[in-house]
Every structure is written in structure tokens, then in C-alpha cells.
Coordinates of C-alpha atoms in Angstrom, one line a residue:
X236 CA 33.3 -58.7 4.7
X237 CA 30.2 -59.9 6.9
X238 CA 29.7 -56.3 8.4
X239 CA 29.9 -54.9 4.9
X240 CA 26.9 -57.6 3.9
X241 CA 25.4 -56.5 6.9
X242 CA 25.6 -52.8 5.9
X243 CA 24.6 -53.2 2.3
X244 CA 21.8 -55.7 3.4
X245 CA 20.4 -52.7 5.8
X246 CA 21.1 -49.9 3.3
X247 CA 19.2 -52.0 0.4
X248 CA 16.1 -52.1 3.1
X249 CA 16.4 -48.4 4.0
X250 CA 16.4 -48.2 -0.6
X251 CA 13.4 -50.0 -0.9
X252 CA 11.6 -48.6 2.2
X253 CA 11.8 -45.0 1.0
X254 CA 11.5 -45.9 -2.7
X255 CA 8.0 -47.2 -1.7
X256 CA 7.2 -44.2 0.4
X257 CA 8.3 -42.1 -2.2
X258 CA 6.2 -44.0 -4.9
X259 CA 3.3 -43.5 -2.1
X260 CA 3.6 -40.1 -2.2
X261 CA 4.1 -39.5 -6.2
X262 CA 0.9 -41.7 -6.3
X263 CA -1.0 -40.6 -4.3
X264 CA -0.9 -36.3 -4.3
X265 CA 1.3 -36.9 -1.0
X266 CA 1.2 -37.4 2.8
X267 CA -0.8 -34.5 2.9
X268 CA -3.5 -35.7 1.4
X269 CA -4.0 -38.0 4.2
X270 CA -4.6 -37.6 7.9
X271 CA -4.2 -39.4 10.9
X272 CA -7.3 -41.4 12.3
X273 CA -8.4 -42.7 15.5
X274 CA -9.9 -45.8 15.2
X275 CA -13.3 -46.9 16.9
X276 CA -12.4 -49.6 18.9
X277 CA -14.4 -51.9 21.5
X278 CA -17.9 -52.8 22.2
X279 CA -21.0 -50.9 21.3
X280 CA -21.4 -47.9 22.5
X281 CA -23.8 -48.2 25.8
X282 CA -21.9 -51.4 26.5
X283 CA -21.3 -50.6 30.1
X284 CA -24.8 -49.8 30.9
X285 CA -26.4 -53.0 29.2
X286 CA -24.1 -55.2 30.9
X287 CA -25.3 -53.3 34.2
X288 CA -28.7 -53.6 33.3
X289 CA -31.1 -55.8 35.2
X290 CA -34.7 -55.0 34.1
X291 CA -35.4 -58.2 32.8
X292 CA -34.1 -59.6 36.1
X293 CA -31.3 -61.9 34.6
X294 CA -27.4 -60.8 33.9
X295 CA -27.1 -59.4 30.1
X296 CA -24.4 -60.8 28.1
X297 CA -21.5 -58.3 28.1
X298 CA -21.3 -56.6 24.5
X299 CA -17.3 -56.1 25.6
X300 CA -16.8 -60.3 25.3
X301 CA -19.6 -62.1 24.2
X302 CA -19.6 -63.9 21.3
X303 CA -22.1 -63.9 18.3
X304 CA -23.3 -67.2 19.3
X305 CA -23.8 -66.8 23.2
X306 CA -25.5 -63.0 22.4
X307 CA -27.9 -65.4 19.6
X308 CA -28.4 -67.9 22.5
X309 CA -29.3 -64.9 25.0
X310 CA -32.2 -63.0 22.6
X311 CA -33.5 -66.8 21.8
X312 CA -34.3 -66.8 25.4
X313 CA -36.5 -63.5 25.5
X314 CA -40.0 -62.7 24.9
X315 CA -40.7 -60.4 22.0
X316 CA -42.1 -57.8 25.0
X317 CA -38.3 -58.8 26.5
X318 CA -36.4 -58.1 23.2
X319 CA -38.6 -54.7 22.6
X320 CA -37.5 -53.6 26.1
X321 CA -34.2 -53.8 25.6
X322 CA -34.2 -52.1 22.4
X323 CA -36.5 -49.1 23.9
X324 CA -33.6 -48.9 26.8
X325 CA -30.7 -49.5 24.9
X326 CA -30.9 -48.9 21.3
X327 CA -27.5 -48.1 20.5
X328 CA -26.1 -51.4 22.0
X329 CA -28.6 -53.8 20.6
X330 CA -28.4 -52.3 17.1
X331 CA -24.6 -53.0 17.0
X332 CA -24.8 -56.3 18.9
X333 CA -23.7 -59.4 16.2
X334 CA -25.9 -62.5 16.9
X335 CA -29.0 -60.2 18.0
X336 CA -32.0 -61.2 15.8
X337 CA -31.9 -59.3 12.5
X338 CA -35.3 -57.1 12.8
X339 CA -34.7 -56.4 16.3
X340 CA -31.5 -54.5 14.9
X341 CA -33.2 -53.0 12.6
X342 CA -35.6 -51.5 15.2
X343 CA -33.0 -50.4 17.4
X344 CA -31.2 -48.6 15.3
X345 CA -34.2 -46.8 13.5
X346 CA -34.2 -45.5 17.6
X347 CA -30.9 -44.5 17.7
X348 CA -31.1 -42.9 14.2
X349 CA -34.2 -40.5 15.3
X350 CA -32.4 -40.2 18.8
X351 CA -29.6 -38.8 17.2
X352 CA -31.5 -36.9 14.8
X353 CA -32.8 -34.7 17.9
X354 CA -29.6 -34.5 19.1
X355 CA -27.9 -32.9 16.2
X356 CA -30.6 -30.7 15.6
X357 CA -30.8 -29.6 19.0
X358 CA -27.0 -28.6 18.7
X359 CA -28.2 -26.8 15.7
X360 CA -29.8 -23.8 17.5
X361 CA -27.2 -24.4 20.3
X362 CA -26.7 -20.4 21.4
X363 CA -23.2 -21.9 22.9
X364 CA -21.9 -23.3 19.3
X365 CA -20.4 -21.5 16.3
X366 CA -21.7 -20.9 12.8
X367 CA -19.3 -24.2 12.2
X368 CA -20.7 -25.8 15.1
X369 CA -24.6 -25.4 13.6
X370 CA -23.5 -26.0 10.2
X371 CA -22.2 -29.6 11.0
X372 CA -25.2 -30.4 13.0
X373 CA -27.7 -29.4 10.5
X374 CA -25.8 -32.0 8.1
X375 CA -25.5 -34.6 10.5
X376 CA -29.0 -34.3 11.4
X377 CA -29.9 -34.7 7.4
X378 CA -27.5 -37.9 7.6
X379 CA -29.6 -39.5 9.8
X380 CA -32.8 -38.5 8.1
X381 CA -31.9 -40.0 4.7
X382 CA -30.9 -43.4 6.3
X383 CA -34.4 -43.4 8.3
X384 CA -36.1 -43.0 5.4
X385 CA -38.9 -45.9 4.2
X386 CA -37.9 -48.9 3.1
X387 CA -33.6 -48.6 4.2
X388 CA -32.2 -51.5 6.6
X389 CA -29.8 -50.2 9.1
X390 CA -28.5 -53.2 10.3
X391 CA -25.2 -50.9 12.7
X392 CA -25.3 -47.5 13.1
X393 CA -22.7 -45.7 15.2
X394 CA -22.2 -42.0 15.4
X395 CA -18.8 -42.1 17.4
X396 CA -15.7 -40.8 15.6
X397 CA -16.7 -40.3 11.6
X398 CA -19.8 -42.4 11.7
X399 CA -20.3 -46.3 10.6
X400 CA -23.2 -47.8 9.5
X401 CA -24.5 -51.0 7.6
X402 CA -27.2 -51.6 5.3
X403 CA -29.2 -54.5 4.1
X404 CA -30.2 -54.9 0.4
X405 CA -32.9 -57.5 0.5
X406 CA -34.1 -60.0 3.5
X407 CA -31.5 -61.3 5.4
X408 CA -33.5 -64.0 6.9
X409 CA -34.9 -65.6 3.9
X410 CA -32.0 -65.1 1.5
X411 CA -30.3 -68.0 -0.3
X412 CA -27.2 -66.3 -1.1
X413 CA -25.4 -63.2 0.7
X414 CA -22.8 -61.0 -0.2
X415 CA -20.9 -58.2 2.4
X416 CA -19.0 -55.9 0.8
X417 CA -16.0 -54.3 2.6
X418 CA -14.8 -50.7 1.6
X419 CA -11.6 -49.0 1.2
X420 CA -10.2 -45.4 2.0
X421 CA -12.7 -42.3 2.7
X422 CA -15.7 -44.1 3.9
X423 CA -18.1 -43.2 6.8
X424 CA -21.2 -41.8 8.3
X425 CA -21.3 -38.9 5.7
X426 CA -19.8 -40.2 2.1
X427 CA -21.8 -43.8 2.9
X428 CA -23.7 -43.6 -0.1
X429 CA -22.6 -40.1 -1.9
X430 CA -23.7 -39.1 -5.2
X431 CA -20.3 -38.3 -6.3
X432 CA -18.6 -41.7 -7.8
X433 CA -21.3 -44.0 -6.5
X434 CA -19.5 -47.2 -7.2
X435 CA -17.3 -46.6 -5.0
X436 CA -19.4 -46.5 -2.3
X437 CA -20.7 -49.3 -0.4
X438 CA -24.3 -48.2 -1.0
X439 CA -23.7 -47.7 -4.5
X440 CA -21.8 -51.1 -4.9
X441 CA -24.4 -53.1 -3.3
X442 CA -27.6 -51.8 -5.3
X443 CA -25.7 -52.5 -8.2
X444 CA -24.4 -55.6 -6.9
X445 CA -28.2 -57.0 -6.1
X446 CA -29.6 -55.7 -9.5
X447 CA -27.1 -57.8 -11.5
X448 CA -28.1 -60.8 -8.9
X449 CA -31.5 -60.2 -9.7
X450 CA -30.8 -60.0 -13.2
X451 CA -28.6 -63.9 -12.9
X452 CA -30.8 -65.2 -11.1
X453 CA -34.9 -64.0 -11.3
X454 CA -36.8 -65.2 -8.7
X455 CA -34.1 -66.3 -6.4
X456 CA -33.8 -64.3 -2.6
X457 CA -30.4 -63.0 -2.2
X458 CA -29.1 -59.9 0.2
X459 CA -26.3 -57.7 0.3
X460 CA -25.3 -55.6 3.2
X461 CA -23.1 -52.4 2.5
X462 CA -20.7 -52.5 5.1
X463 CA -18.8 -49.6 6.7
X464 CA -18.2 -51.0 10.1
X465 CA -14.5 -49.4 10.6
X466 CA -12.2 -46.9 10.9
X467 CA -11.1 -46.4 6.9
X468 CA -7.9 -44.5 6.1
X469 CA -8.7 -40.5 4.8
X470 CA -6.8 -39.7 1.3
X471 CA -3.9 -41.9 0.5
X472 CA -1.6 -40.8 3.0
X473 CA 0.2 -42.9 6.1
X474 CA -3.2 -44.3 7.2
X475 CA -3.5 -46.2 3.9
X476 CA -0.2 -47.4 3.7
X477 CA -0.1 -49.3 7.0
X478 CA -1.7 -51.9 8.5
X479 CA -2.8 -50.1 11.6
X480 CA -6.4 -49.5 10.7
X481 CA -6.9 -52.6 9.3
X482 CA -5.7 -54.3 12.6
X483 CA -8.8 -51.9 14.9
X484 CA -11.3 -53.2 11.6
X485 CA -10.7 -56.7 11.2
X486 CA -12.1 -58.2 14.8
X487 CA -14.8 -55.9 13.8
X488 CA -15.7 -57.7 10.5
X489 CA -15.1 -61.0 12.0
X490 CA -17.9 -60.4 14.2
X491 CA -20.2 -59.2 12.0
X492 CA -19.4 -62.5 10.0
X493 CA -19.6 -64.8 13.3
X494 CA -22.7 -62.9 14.1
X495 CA -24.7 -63.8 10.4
X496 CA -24.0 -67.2 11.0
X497 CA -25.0 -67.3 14.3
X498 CA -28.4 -65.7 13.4
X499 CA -28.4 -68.5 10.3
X500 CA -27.7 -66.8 7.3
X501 CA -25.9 -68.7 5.0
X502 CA -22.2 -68.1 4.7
X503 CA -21.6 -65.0 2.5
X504 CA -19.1 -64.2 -0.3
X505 CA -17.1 -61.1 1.0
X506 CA -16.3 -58.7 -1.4
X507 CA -13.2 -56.6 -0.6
X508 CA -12.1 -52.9 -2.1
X509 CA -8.5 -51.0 -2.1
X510 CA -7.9 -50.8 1.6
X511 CA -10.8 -53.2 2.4
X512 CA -9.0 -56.0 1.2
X513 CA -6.4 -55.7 4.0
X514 CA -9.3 -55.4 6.6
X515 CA -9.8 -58.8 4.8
X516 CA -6.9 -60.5 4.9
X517 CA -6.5 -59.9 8.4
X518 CA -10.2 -61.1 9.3
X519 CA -10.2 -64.1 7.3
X520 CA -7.8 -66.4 10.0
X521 CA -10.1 -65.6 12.7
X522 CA -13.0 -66.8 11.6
X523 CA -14.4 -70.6 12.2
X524 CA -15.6 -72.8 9.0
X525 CA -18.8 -72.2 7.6
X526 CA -18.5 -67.8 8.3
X527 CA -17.2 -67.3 4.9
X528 CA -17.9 -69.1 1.6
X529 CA -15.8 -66.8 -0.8
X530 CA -13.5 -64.0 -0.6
X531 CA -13.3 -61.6 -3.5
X532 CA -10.7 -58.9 -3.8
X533 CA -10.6 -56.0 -6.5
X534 CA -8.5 -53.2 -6.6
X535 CA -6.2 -54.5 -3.6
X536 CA -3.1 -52.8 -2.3
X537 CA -2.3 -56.4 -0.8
X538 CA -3.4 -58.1 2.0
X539 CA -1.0 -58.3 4.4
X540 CA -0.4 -62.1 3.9
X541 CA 2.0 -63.6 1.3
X542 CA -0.5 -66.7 -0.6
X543 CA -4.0 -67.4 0.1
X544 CA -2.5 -70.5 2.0
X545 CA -1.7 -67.3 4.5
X546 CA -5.2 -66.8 5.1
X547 CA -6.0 -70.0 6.6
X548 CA -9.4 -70.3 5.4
X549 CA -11.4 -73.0 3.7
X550 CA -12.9 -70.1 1.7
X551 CA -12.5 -69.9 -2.6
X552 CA -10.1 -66.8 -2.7
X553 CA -10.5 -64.6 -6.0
X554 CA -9.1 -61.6 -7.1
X555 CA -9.8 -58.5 -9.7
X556 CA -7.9 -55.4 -10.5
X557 CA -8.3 -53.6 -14.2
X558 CA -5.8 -52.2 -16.3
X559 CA -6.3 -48.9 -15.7
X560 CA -6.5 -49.3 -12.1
X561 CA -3.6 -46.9 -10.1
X562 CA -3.3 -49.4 -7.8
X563 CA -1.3 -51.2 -9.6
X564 CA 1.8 -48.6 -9.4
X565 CA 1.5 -49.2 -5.9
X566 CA 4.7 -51.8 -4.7
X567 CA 3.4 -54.6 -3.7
X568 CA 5.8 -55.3 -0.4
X569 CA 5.8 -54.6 3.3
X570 CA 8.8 -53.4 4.9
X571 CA 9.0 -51.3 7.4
X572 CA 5.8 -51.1 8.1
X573 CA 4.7 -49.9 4.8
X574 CA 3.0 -51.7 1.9
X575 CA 0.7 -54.4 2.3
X576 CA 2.4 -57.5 0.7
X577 CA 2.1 -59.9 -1.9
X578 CA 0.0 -58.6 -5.2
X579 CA -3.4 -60.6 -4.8
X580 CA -3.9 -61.0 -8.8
X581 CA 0.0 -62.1 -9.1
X582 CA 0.4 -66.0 -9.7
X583 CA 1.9 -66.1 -6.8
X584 CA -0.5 -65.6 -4.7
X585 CA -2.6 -68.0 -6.0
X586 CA -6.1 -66.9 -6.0
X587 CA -8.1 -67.4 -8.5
X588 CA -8.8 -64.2 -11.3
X589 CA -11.7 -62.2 -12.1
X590 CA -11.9 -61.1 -15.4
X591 CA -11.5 -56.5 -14.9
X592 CA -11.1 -56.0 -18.7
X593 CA -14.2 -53.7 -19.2
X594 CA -14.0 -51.9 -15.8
X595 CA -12.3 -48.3 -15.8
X596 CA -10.1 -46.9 -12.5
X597 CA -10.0 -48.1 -9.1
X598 CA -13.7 -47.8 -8.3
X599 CA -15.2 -49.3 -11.6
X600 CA -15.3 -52.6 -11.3
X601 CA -19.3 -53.1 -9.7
X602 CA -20.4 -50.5 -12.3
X603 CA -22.9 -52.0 -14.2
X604 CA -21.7 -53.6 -17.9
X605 CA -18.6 -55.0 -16.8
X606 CA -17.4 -58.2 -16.8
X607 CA -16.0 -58.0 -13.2
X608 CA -19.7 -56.9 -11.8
X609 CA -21.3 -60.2 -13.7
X610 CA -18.0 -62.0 -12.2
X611 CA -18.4 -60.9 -8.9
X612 CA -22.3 -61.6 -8.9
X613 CA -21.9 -65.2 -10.4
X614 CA -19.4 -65.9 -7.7
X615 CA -22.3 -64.8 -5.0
X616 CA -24.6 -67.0 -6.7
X617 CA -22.3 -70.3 -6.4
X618 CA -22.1 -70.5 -9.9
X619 CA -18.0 -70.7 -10.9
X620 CA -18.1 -71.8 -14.0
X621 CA -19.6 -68.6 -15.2
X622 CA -16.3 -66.7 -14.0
X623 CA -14.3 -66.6 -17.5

């Protein structure tokens, strides 16, 4: 009789494990739709050769293992001629260093931006490439114009793999209240801030974010950065229905969180879409008190943790997801390595609701009008009472 429990127990498993991947695939247009990415990984690139560096004739911290707060101590050490030399040799590493001053970022990656901006176009008229080969250098070298242009932030900017970048709306140093906001599936270099759907993009979320801010709050300095700091999942396939890329992103979101509050902006509320929320869920238990004030998830898969007690984090935990969201067909289990868990908005979890009622679809819920976007920006501001 045991064996025959035994048997039934695995057989039920093996149900349920291809029932999800079956209701993966009917909800999502398939595996197909999907392929397989290689996450970027690691330290900035240029790591090895700052960490070899010795033009300012004292050892560099190494990108590869130094915290936020010893890389804030390092560059509050320096001379602005000191920090401007480093950024001149290095611009690649310093732009994508967490606890490096904010507008020395900014600099450095401006550097990297035009550096690579040659670069593609250079390949452009490459005799040795293809028509393909020209074509996709031409387009990369447009990327990086549009995110040089006047007035944009680039707070990371790396051109390995698909691209990832982050943007600052407003001024990070004088801002009373912050936001990040974390996407899901099909984000990088090139669909950053595309026209097509733009509240689903982190560009298009955060403009939109800030102007309802602005319109809560007049007169009071807030910032949001757009963050697309990993390797997200492309389509709905494999990718998006494991934990795998979640696991490369979240030590990378954890330092960009250690490395605000080691440059002294005040903890942020992190706002967390689709597949973003399980680069979120992940994160949260690394980080020390004080790195995260709120954590917002809307249009979540799961996040890989059972309860917000799961999270281990001090942080108010809130949740979102529509009615007409797909998301929702989506089980809400992990077994085999598929699915993501526990259903943030069920009681069971036990975060706290956002009201979705007037947003439409999975990317809706930032555009502006709906009750989710003055949600979300009331929970920036501190002000919870608003949230009904």
C-alpha cells in the first residue's frame, strides 16, 4: 500500500507539473515564443583593468567584491581631478559601479554611451560585415544616440549581451522620496523605452510614474529610476517560467539598492512587474534594513517565496493585479522547477492590496487614470492611507 502512495503521490506531481507546462504553453502562444538567454553576470565590464589600475597610486576597490559602501568610502577619498580620471580611463566600470557618486556616473556613462556610439558605427561601414551586420550597428548606434540626448540620466549602461541600462527621473541627490521600478519579460538595451505599449516599459512607467508624483505632491523633489539592470526572459517561454534569470538578476538589484543607500538616498519603494517581481522576491532577503521602504508587486507570476514573512524584510509588502490581467491564468505553484509560487494578491500571502479596478491587461496598471498608478504613487509618497 505505501509503494502504491508513493506511486500515486509521484504521478500526482508529474499531473500537476505538466498541467502547468501545458497551461504555460496554451497561455502564452508556446515554448516557441520564448528563447533561451544567457544571463550577464559579474562585475562591470572593465573590472579587471580597474582593479589593476594604479594611476592614482593607491589599490582600487575591486568591482568583482566590493561592496556599495566600501566603493562610497573609496570615491569619498578622491579629488574631483581623481574621480574625473578615473572616469576618463574607465568609463564603463565607474558608470556601473553601486556606491560611486551619482553625477560621476552619469558622466561616465555619457563616455561609454558616445564610445560605443563610434563603435557601432564604425562596424557600420565595416567592409568585413554583412548587410545584417551594418544594419544592426546602424540601430545600435541610434540606441545610444537617443539615450545621450540632453537632459536623460544614465545612471548604468552596459552594452554586453542585449544591452541594460538605468535611468533617473528627477535628482537623485536632493529627492525626498524614490521609487525603482523593476521590469518583466522582453526588456533591454533596444525596447528600454519603445513606442509600442509604453507602459510597459520602464521608461514609459517611470515618466508616468513621476508625473502623478508631481501631480500628489506639487513642489515636493522625488526621483524615479527606470531600471533594466538584468537579464529578462524573451516571450513567455522556459525563461519566464523559471527561476533561473531571476537568480543572475537579483544580487544585481540588491546592489543597486545597497548602492543608493550608501550614496544617501533615502530608502525607495520598489515597484515590481510580471517577471520582475520574482527578481524581487529573491533580492528582498539580501538586503540590510533601511535599503528598501516598500515593495510593490503588480501583475506578478509569484515570487518564488510562499508569505511576505518569506521575504525577510522589514519592508510594507503590497500587491496589484487587474481583472483582465492574463496573469492570472497562470498557476500559481512551483514544482519542478516551474511556476513561481504563492499568488502575491491571494490572502494568503499576506500583502497588502492595491486597488487594479480601472487598469486594463498586464501592462496597464502605471497608465495614467487608474487607480493602481495613484496607488502606487501614494505608496512612494509615504502616504498609506490614500491606498483604498
Amino acid at each position: 500500500m505505501s509503494v502504491l502512495r508513493t506511486a500515486f503521490g509521484r504521478g500526482r506531481r508529474l499531473f500537476v507539473g505538466a498541467a502547468l507546462a501545458v497551461t504555460l504553453v496554451a497561455g502564452t502562444g508556446g515554448w516557441a515564443a520564448g528563447t533561451a538567454q544567457t544571463a550577464v553576470t559579474g562585475p562591470p565590464p572593465g573590472a579587471a583593468a580597474f582593479r589593476a589600475d594604479r594611476v592614482l597610486g593607491v589599490p582600487l576597490p575591486d568591482p568583482a567584491s566590493a561592496g556599495p559602501a566600501a566603493v562610497a568610502r573609496f570615491f569619498g577619498t578622491l579629488t574631483d581631478a581623481q574621480r574625473h580620471a578615473l572616469v576618463v580611463r574607465h568609463p564603463l566600470t565607474v558608470g556601473n559601479l553601486d556606491g560611486a557618486p551619482v553625477a560621476l556616473r552619469y558622466e561616465a556613462n555619457s563616455r561609454a554611451l558616445k564610445a560605443e556610439r563610434a563603435r557601432q558605427l564604425s562596424r557600420a561601414t565595416d567592409p568585413a560585415g554583412t548587410l545584417q551586420d551594418h544594419r544592426q550597428a546602424r540601430k545600435a548606434a541610434r540606441r545610444c544616440a537617443e539615450l545621450l540626448a540632453p537632459g536623460r540620466r544614465i545612471l548604468a549602461f552596459d552594452p554586453r549581451g542585449r544591452g541594460q541600462v538605468a535611468e533617473v527621473y528627477g535628482d537623485l541627490t536632493t529627492a525626498g522620496h524614490t521609487a525603482v521600478l523593476v521590469p518583466g519579460s522582453d526588456i533591454d538595451l533596444g525596447t528600454f523605452d519603445r513606442a509600442k505599449d509604453p507602459y510597459g516599459t520602464p521608461t514609459g512607467m517611470a515618466r508616468s510614474l513621476r508625473r502623478e508624483l508631481a501631480a500628489q505632491a506639487p513642489g515636493m523633489r522625488t526621483a524615479v529610476i527606470a531600471w533594466a539592470g538584468y537579464t529578462t526572459p524573451v516571450g513567455l517561454g522556459p525563461d519566464a517560467a523559471t527561476g533561473r534569470l531571476a537568480e543572475a538578476g537579483a544580487p544585481r538589484l540588491a546592489r543597486l539598492l545597497s548602492g543608493l543607500a550608501a550614496t544617501g538616498a533615502p530608502a525607495p519603494a520598489v515597484l515590481c512587474h510580471s517577471y520582475g517581481s520574482v527578481v524581487c522576491g529573491l533580492a528582498a532577503p539580501r538586503l540590510g534594513r533601511g535599503a528598501l521602504r516598500d515593495l510593490v508587486v503588480f501583475g506578478s507570476p509569484g515570487m518564488r517565496r510562499d508569505s511576505v514573512a518569506d521575504l525577510h524584510t522589514a519592508a510594507r509588502v503590497w500587491a496589484a493585479r487587474d481583472a483582465s490581467d492574463w496573469i492570472a491564468r497562470i498557476p500559481h505553484i512551483e514544482l519542478l522547477g516551474l511556476g513561481h509560487g504563492t499568488d502575491p494578491v491571494s490572502p494568503a500571502f499576506g500583502a497588502r492590496r492595491v486597488p487594479a479596478e480601472r487598469a486594463v491587461g498586464h501592462t496597464g496598471y502605471l497608465a495614467p487614470g487608474t487607480d493602481s498608478l495613484r496607488g502606487f504613487a501614494a505608496i512612494v509618497l509615504g502616504r498609506y492611507g490614500a491606498v483604498r
